[in-house]
Tab-separated table of C-alpha atoms and ligand atoms in Angstrom:
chain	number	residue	atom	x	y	z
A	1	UNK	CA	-49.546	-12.283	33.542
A	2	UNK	CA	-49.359	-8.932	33.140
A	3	UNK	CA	-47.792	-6.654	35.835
A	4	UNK	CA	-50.364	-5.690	38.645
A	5	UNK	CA	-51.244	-1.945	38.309
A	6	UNK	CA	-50.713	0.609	41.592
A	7	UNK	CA	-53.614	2.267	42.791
A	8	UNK	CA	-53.236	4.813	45.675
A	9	UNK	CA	-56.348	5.019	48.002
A	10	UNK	CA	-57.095	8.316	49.385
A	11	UNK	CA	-60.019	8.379	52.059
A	12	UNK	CA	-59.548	10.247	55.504
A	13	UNK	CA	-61.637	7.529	57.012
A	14	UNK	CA	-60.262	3.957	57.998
A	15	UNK	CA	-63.277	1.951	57.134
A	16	UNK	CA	-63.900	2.700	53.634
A	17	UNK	CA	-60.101	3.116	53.455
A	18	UNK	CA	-59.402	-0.470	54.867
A	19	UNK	CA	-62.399	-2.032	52.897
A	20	UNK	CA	-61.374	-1.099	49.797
A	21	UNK	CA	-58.025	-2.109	50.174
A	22	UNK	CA	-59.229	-5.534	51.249
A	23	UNK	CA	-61.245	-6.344	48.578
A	24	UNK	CA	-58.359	-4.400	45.603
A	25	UNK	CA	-55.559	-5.859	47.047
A	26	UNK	CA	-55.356	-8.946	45.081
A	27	UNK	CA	-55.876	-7.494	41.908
A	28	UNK	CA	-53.236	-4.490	42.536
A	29	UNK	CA	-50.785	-3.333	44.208
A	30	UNK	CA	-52.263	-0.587	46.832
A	31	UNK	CA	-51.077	2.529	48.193
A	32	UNK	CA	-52.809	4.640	50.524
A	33	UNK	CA	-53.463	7.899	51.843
A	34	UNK	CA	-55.428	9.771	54.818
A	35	UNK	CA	-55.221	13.077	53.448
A	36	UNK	CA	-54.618	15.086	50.182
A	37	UNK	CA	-51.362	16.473	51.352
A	38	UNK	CA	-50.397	13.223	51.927
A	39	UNK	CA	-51.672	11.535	48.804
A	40	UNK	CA	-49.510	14.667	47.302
A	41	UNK	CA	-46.606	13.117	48.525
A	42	UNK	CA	-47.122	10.098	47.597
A	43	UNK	CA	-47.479	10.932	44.125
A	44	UNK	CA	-43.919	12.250	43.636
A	45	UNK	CA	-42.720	9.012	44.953
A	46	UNK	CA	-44.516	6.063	43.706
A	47	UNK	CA	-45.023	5.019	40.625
A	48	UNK	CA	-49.353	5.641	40.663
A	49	UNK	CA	-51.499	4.592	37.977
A	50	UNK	CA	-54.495	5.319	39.401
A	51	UNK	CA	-56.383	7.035	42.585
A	52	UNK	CA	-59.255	6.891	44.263
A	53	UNK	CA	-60.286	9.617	46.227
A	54	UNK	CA	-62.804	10.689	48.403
A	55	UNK	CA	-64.265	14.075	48.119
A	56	UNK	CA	-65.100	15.579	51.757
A	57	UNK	CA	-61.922	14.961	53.587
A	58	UNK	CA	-60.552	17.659	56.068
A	59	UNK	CA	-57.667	20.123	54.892
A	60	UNK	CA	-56.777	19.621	51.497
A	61	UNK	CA	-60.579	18.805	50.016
A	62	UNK	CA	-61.466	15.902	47.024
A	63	UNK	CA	-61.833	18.717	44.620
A	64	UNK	CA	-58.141	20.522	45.779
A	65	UNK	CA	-56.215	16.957	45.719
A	66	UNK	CA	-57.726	15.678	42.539
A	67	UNK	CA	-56.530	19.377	40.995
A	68	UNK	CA	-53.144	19.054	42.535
A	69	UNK	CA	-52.583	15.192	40.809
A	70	UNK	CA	-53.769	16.323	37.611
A	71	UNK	CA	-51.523	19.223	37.185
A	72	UNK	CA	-48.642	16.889	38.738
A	73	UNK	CA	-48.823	13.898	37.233
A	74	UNK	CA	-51.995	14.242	34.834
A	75	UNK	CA	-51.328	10.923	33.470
A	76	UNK	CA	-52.646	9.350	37.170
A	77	UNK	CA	-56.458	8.536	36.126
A	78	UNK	CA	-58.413	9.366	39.354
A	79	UNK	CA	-61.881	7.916	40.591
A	80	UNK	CA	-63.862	9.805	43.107
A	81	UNK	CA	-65.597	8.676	45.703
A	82	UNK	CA	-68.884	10.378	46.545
A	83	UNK	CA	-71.379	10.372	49.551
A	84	UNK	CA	-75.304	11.261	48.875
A	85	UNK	CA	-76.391	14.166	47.252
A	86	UNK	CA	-72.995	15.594	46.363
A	87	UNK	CA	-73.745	14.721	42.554
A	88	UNK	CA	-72.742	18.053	41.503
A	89	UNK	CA	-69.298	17.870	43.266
A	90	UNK	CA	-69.139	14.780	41.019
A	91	UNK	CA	-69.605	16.442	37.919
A	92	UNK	CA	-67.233	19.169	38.479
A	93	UNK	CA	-64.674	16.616	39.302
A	94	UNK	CA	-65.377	14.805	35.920
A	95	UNK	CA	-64.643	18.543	34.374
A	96	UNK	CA	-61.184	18.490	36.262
A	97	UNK	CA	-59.998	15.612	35.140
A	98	UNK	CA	-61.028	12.612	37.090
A	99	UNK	CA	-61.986	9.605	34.650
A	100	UNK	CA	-65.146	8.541	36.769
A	101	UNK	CA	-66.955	8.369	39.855
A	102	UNK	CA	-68.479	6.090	42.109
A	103	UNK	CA	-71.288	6.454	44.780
A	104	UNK	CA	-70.663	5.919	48.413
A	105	UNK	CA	-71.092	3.237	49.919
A	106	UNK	CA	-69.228	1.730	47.230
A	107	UNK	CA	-70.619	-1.908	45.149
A	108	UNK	CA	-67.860	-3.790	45.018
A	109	UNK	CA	-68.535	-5.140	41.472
A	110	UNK	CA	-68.610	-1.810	40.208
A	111	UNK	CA	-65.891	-0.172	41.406
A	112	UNK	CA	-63.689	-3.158	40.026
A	113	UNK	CA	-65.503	-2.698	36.765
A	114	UNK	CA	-64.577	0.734	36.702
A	115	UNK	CA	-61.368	0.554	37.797
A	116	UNK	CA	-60.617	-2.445	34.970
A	117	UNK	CA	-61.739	-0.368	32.355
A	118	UNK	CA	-60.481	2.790	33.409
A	119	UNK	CA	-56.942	0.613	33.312
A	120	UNK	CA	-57.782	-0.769	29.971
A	121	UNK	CA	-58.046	2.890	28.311
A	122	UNK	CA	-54.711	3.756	29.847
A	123	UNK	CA	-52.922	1.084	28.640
A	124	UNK	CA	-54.024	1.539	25.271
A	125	UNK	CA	-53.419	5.254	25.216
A	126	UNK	CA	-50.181	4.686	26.051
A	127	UNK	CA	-49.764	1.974	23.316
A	128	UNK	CA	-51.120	4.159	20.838
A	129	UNK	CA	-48.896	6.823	22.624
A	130	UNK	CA	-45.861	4.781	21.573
A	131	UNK	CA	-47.079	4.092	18.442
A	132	UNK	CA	-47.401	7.807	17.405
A	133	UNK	CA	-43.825	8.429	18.728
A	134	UNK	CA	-42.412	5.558	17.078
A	135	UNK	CA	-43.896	6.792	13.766
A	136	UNK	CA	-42.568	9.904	14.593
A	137	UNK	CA	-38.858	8.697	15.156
A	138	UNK	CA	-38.873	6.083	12.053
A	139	UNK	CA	-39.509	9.216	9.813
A	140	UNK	CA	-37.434	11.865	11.993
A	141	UNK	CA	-40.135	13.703	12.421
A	142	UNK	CA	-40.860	15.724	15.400
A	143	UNK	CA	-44.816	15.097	16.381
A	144	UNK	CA	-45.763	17.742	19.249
A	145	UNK	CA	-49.188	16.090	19.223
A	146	UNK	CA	-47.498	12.687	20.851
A	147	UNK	CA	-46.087	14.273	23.867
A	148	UNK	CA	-49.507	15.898	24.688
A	149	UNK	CA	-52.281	14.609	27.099
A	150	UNK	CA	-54.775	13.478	24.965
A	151	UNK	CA	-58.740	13.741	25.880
A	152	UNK	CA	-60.177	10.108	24.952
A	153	UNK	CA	-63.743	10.231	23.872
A	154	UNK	CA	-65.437	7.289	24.730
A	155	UNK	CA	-65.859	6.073	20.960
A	156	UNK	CA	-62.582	6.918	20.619
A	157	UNK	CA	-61.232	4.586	23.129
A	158	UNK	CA	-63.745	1.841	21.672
A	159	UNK	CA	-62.100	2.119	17.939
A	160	UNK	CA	-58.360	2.082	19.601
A	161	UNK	CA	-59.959	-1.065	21.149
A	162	UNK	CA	-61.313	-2.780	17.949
A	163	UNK	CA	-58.079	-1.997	16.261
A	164	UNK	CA	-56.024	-3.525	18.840
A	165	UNK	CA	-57.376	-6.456	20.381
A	166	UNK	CA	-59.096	-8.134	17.840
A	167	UNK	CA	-56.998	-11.241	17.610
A	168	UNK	CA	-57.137	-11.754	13.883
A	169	UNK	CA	-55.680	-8.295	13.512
A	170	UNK	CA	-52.827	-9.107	15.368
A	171	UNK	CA	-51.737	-11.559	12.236
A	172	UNK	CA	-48.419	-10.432	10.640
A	173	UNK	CA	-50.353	-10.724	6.946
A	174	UNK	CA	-52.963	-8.144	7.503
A	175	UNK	CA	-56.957	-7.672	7.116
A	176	UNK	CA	-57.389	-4.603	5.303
A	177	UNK	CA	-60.262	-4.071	7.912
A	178	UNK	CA	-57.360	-3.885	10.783
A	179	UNK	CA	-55.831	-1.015	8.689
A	180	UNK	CA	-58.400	0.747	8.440
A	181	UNK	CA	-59.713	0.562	12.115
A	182	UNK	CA	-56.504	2.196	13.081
A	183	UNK	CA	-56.377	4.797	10.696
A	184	UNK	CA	-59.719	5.580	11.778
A	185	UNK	CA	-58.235	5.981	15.153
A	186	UNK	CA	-54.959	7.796	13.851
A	187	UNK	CA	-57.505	10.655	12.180
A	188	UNK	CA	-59.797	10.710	15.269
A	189	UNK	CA	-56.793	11.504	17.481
A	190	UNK	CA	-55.742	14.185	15.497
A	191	UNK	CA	-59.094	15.414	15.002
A	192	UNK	CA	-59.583	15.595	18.866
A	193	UNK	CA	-57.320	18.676	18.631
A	194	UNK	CA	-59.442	20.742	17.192
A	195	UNK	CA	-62.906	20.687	17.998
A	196	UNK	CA	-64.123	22.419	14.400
A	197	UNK	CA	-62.859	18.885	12.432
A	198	UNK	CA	-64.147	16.522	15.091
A	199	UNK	CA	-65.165	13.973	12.341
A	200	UNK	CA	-63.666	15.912	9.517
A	201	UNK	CA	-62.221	12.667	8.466
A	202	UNK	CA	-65.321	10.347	8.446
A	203	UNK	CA	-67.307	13.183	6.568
A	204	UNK	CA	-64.960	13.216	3.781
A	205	UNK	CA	-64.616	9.513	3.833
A	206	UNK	CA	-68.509	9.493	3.330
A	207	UNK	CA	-68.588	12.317	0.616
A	208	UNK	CA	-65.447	10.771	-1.375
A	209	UNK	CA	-67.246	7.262	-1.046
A	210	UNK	CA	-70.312	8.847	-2.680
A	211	UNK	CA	-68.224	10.313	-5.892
A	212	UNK	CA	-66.659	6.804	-5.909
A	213	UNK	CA	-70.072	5.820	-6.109
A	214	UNK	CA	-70.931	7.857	-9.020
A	215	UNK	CA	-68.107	7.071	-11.181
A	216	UNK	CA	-67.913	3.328	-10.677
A	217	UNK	CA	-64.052	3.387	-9.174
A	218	UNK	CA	-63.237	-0.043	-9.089
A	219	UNK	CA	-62.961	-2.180	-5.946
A	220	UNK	CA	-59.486	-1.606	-4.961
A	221	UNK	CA	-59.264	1.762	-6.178
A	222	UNK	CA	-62.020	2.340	-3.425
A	223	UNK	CA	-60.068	0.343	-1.380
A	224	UNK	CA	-56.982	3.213	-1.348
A	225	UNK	CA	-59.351	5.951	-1.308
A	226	UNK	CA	-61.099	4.554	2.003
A	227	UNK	CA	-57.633	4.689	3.653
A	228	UNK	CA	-56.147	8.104	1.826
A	229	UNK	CA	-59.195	9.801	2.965
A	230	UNK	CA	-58.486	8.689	6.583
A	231	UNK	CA	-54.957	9.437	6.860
A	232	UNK	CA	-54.921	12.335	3.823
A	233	UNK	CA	-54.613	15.501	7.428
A	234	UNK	CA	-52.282	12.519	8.880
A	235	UNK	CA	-49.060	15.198	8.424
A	236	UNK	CA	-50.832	17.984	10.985
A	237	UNK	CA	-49.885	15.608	14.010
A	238	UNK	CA	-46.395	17.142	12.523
A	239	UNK	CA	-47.582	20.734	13.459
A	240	UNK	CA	-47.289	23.042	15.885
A	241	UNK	CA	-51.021	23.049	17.835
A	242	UNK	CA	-51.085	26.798	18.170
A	243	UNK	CA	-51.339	26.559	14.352
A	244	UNK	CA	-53.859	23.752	14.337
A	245	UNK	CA	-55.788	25.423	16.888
A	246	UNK	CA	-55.664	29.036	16.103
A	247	UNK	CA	-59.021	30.704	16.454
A	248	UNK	CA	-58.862	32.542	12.623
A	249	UNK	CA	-57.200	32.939	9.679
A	250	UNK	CA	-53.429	31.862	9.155
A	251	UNK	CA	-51.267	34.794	8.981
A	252	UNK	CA	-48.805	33.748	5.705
A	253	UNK	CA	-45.557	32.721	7.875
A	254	UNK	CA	-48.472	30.038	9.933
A	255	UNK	CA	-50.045	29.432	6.118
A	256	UNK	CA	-46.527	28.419	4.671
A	257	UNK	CA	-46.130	26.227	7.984
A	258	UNK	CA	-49.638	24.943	7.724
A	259	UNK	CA	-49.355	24.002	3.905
A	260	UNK	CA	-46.442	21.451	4.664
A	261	UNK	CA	-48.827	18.732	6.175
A	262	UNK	CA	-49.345	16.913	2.994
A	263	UNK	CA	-45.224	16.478	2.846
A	264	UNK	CA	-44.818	15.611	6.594
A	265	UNK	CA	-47.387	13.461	5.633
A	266	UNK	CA	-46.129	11.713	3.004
A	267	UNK	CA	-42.961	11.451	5.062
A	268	UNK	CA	-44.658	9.905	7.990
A	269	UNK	CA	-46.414	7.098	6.417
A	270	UNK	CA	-43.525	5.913	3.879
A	271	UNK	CA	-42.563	3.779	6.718
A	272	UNK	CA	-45.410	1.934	7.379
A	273	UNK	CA	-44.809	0.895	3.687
A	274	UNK	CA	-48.335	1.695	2.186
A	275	UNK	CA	-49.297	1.777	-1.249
A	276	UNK	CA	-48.477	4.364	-3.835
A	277	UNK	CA	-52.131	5.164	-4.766
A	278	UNK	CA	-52.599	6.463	-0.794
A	279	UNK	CA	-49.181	8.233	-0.727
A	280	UNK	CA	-50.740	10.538	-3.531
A	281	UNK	CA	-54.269	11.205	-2.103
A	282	UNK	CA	-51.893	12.378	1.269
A	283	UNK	CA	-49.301	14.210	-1.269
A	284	UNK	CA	-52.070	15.639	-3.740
A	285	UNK	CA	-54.880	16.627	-1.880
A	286	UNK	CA	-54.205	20.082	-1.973
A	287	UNK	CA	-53.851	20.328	-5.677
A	288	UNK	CA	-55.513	22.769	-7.949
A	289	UNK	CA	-56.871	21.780	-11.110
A	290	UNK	CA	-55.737	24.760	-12.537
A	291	UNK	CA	-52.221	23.854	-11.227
A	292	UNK	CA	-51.908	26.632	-8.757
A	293	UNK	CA	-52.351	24.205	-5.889
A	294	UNK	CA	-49.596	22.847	-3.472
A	295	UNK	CA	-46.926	21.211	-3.092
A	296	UNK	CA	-46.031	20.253	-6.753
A	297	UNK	CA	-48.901	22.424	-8.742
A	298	UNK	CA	-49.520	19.273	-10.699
A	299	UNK	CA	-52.347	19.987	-13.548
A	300	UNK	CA	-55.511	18.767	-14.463
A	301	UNK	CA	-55.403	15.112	-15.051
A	302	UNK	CA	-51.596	14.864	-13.511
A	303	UNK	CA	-53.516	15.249	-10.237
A	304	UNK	CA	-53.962	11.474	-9.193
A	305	UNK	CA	-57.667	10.943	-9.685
A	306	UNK	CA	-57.877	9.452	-6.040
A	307	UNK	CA	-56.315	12.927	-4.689
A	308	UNK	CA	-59.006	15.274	-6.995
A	309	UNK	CA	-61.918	13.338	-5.398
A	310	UNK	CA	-60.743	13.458	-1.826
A	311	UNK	CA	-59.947	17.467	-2.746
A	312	UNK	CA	-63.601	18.173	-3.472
A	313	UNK	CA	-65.168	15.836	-0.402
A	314	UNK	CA	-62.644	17.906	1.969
A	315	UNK	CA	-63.277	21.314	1.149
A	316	UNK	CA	-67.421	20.361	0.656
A	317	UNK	CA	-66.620	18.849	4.157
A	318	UNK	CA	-65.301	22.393	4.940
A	319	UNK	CA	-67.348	24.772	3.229
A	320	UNK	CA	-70.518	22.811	5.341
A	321	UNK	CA	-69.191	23.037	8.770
A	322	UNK	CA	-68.562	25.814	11.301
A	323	UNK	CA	-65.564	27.384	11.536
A	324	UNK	CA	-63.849	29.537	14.483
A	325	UNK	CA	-64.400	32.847	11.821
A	326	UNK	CA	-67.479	31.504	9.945
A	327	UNK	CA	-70.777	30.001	10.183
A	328	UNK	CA	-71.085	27.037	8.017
A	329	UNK	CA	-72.716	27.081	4.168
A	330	UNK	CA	-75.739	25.774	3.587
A	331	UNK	CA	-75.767	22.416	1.152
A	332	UNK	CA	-76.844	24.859	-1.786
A	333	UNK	CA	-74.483	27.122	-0.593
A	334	UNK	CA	-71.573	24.400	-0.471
A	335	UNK	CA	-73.177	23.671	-4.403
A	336	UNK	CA	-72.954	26.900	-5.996
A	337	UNK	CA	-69.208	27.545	-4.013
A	338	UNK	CA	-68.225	24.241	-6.047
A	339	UNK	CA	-69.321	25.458	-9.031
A	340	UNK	CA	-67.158	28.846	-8.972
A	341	UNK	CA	-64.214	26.642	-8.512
A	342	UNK	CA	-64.494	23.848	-11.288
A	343	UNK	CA	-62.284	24.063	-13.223
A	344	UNK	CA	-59.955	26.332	-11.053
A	345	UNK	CA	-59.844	24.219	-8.055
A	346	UNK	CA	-61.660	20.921	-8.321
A	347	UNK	CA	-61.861	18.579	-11.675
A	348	UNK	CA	-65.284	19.791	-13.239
A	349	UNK	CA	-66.341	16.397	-14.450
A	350	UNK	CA	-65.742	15.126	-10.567
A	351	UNK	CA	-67.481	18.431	-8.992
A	352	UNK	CA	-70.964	17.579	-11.552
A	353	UNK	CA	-70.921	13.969	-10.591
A	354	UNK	CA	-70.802	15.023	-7.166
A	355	UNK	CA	-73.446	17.564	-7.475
A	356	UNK	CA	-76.002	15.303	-9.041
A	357	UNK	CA	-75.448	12.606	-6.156
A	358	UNK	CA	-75.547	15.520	-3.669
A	359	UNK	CA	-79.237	16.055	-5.163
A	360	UNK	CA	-80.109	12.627	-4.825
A	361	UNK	CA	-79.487	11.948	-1.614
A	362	UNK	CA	-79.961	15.592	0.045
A	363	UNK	CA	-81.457	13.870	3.364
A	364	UNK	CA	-79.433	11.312	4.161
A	365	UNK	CA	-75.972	14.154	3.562
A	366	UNK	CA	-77.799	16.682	6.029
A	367	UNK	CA	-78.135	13.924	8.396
A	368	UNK	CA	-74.718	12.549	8.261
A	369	UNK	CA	-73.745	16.057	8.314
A	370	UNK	CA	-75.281	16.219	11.376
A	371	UNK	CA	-74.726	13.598	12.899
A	372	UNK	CA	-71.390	14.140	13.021
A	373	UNK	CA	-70.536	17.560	13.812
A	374	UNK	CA	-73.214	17.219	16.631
A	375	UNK	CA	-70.423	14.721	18.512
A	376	UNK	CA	-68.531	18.270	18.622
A	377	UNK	CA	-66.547	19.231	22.298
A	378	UNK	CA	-67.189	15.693	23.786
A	379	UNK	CA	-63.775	15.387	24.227
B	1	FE2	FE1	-55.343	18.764	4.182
């Protein structure tokens, strides 16, 4: 059995107080609290998971305490507990922080459902949490982004899931589909940084698919690209987020930092022991064509094919979204911008093969376009 979580109880009111504790005591161990100040207090000195908390309490109010905990100890999760008609007072306590909320007088199959899967998330955030620092101690890299809070998205939290639990993925010789599930949930963490390449990574999954498509790339060739294009930003959880996040264009001391993510990259993943082909679609994916691309301004066909396709998918992905100085280009836009870089850039042969799929299937692009970048700022 696994150890019993804490949850601390905060209700100025015996009954629900008492009641709650009844019917959560032999599922967890139980704190509890009468007031915020108190509940405070008890947060410096017990070792919380979790708090419930009841929003109209006298002196320190719902809103206040839940506040207080989060800048404290923001990894307690916190329920609140609402009377009647004080929906609103629920929503804004969603927007400081608190992972759900339950209506007064409480069901007591639902708050155990809540309280279950509100556990569940943590415990695989915090896996995943180790996992990330782990990664970044086996490759001596320093990885800000695993030290910070992270928002979950609910679809987020459901891929960590699938990658994790799944019992056959647990088997020491691998399903490719395992892999991939987590590298899904590797880019989607990283992505959550910034809100302008929410889904970056699934976009230029699709697009790169699509040119795979085209040019017939054998089965395990497509295989490698599916991952590369996944993990290809993987090195920018090795970067400052005031870089990642800044609101414009890189000044050229941030653009120098900002290029390295294809070697942290690189260095990252050489532990988990993955293929070659992948290494070079993480390495490579910044190449030019013309061989005035980074880091090794490798040429033409010395650009591994796998890294020249997933170099035209990301910046189409790029070019057709919004970013923080630009409105997005329209697909015809995003066409003719191609274009004026084959040859320069991109591989020409790969940018007309991805052109003349791009016409074919106009609709279904916009959509998954769309579709995506519409998920934008849940987190
Ligand atoms: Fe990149």
């Amino acid at each position: 059995m696994e150890d019993k979580a804490t949850i601390l109880i905060v209700d100025d009111e015996l009954g629900p107080r008492e009641s709650l504790n009844m019917v959560l005591k032999s599922f967890y161990n139980i704190c509890m609290a009468d007031s915020g100040v108190k509940a405070l207090e008890m947060i410096k000195g017990e070792d919380i998971d979790l708090a419930i908390l009841d929003l109209k309490m006298p002196g320190l109010q719902g809103i206040d305490t839940l506040r207080e905990i989060k800048k404290e100890r923001p990894e307690i999760e916190v329920i609140i507990l609402t009377g009647y008609g004080t929906l609103k007072t629920a929503v804004d306590g969603i927007r400081y922080g608190a992972s759900d909320y339950l209506m007064k007088p409480f069901n007591v199959v639902e708050i155990i459902a809540v309280i279950r899967k509100i556990l569940e998330k943590k415990r695989f955030y915090n896996e995943f949490k180790t996992f990330l620092k782990e990664l970044g101690s086996r490759s001596g890299i320093d990885l800000p982004h695993a030290k910070r809070q992270v928002n979950w998205d609910h679809s987020l939290f459901e891929m960590i899931k699938e990658a994790m639990i799944r019992p056959s993925d647990r088997t020491e010789d691998d399903g490719s589909h395992n892999y991939i599930e987590f590298v899904k949930v590797l880019a989607n963490t990283l992505e959550n940084k910034d809100p302008y390449t929410h889904g970056h990574s699934s976009r230029v999954n699709y697009f790169s698919n699509l040119i795979a498509q085209k040019i017939s790339l054998c089965a395990e060739e497509r295989d490698y690209l599916q991952i590369g294009t996944y993990l290809h930003d993987i090195g920018k959880v090795g970067i400052d987020n005031k870089i990642i996040l800044k609101d414009g264009k890189f000044n050229e001391q941030e653009l120098e930092i900002a290029r390295r993510h294809p070697e942290i990259g690189v260095e990252l993943v050489k532990s988990m022991g993955i293929s070659h082909q992948i290494i070079s679609v993480i390495r490579h994916h910044h190449e030019f064509f013309d061989g005035t691309g980074h880091p090794d301004g490798l040429k033409g066909e010395e650009i591994p094919l796998l890294a020249r396709i997933v170099s035209i998918a990301d910046s189409f992905d790029a070019m057709t979204t919004d970013r923080p100085y630009r409105k997005a280009f329209s697909i015809e836009e995003a066409i003719l911008e191609l274009r004026r870089c084959a040859g320069t850039q991109f591989d020409p042969i790969l940018v007309e093969s991805f052109i003349e799929i791009i016409n074919e299937k106009n609709e279904s692009i916009q959509r998954q376009i769309q579709q995506t970048v519409s998920k934008v700022g849940v987190g």
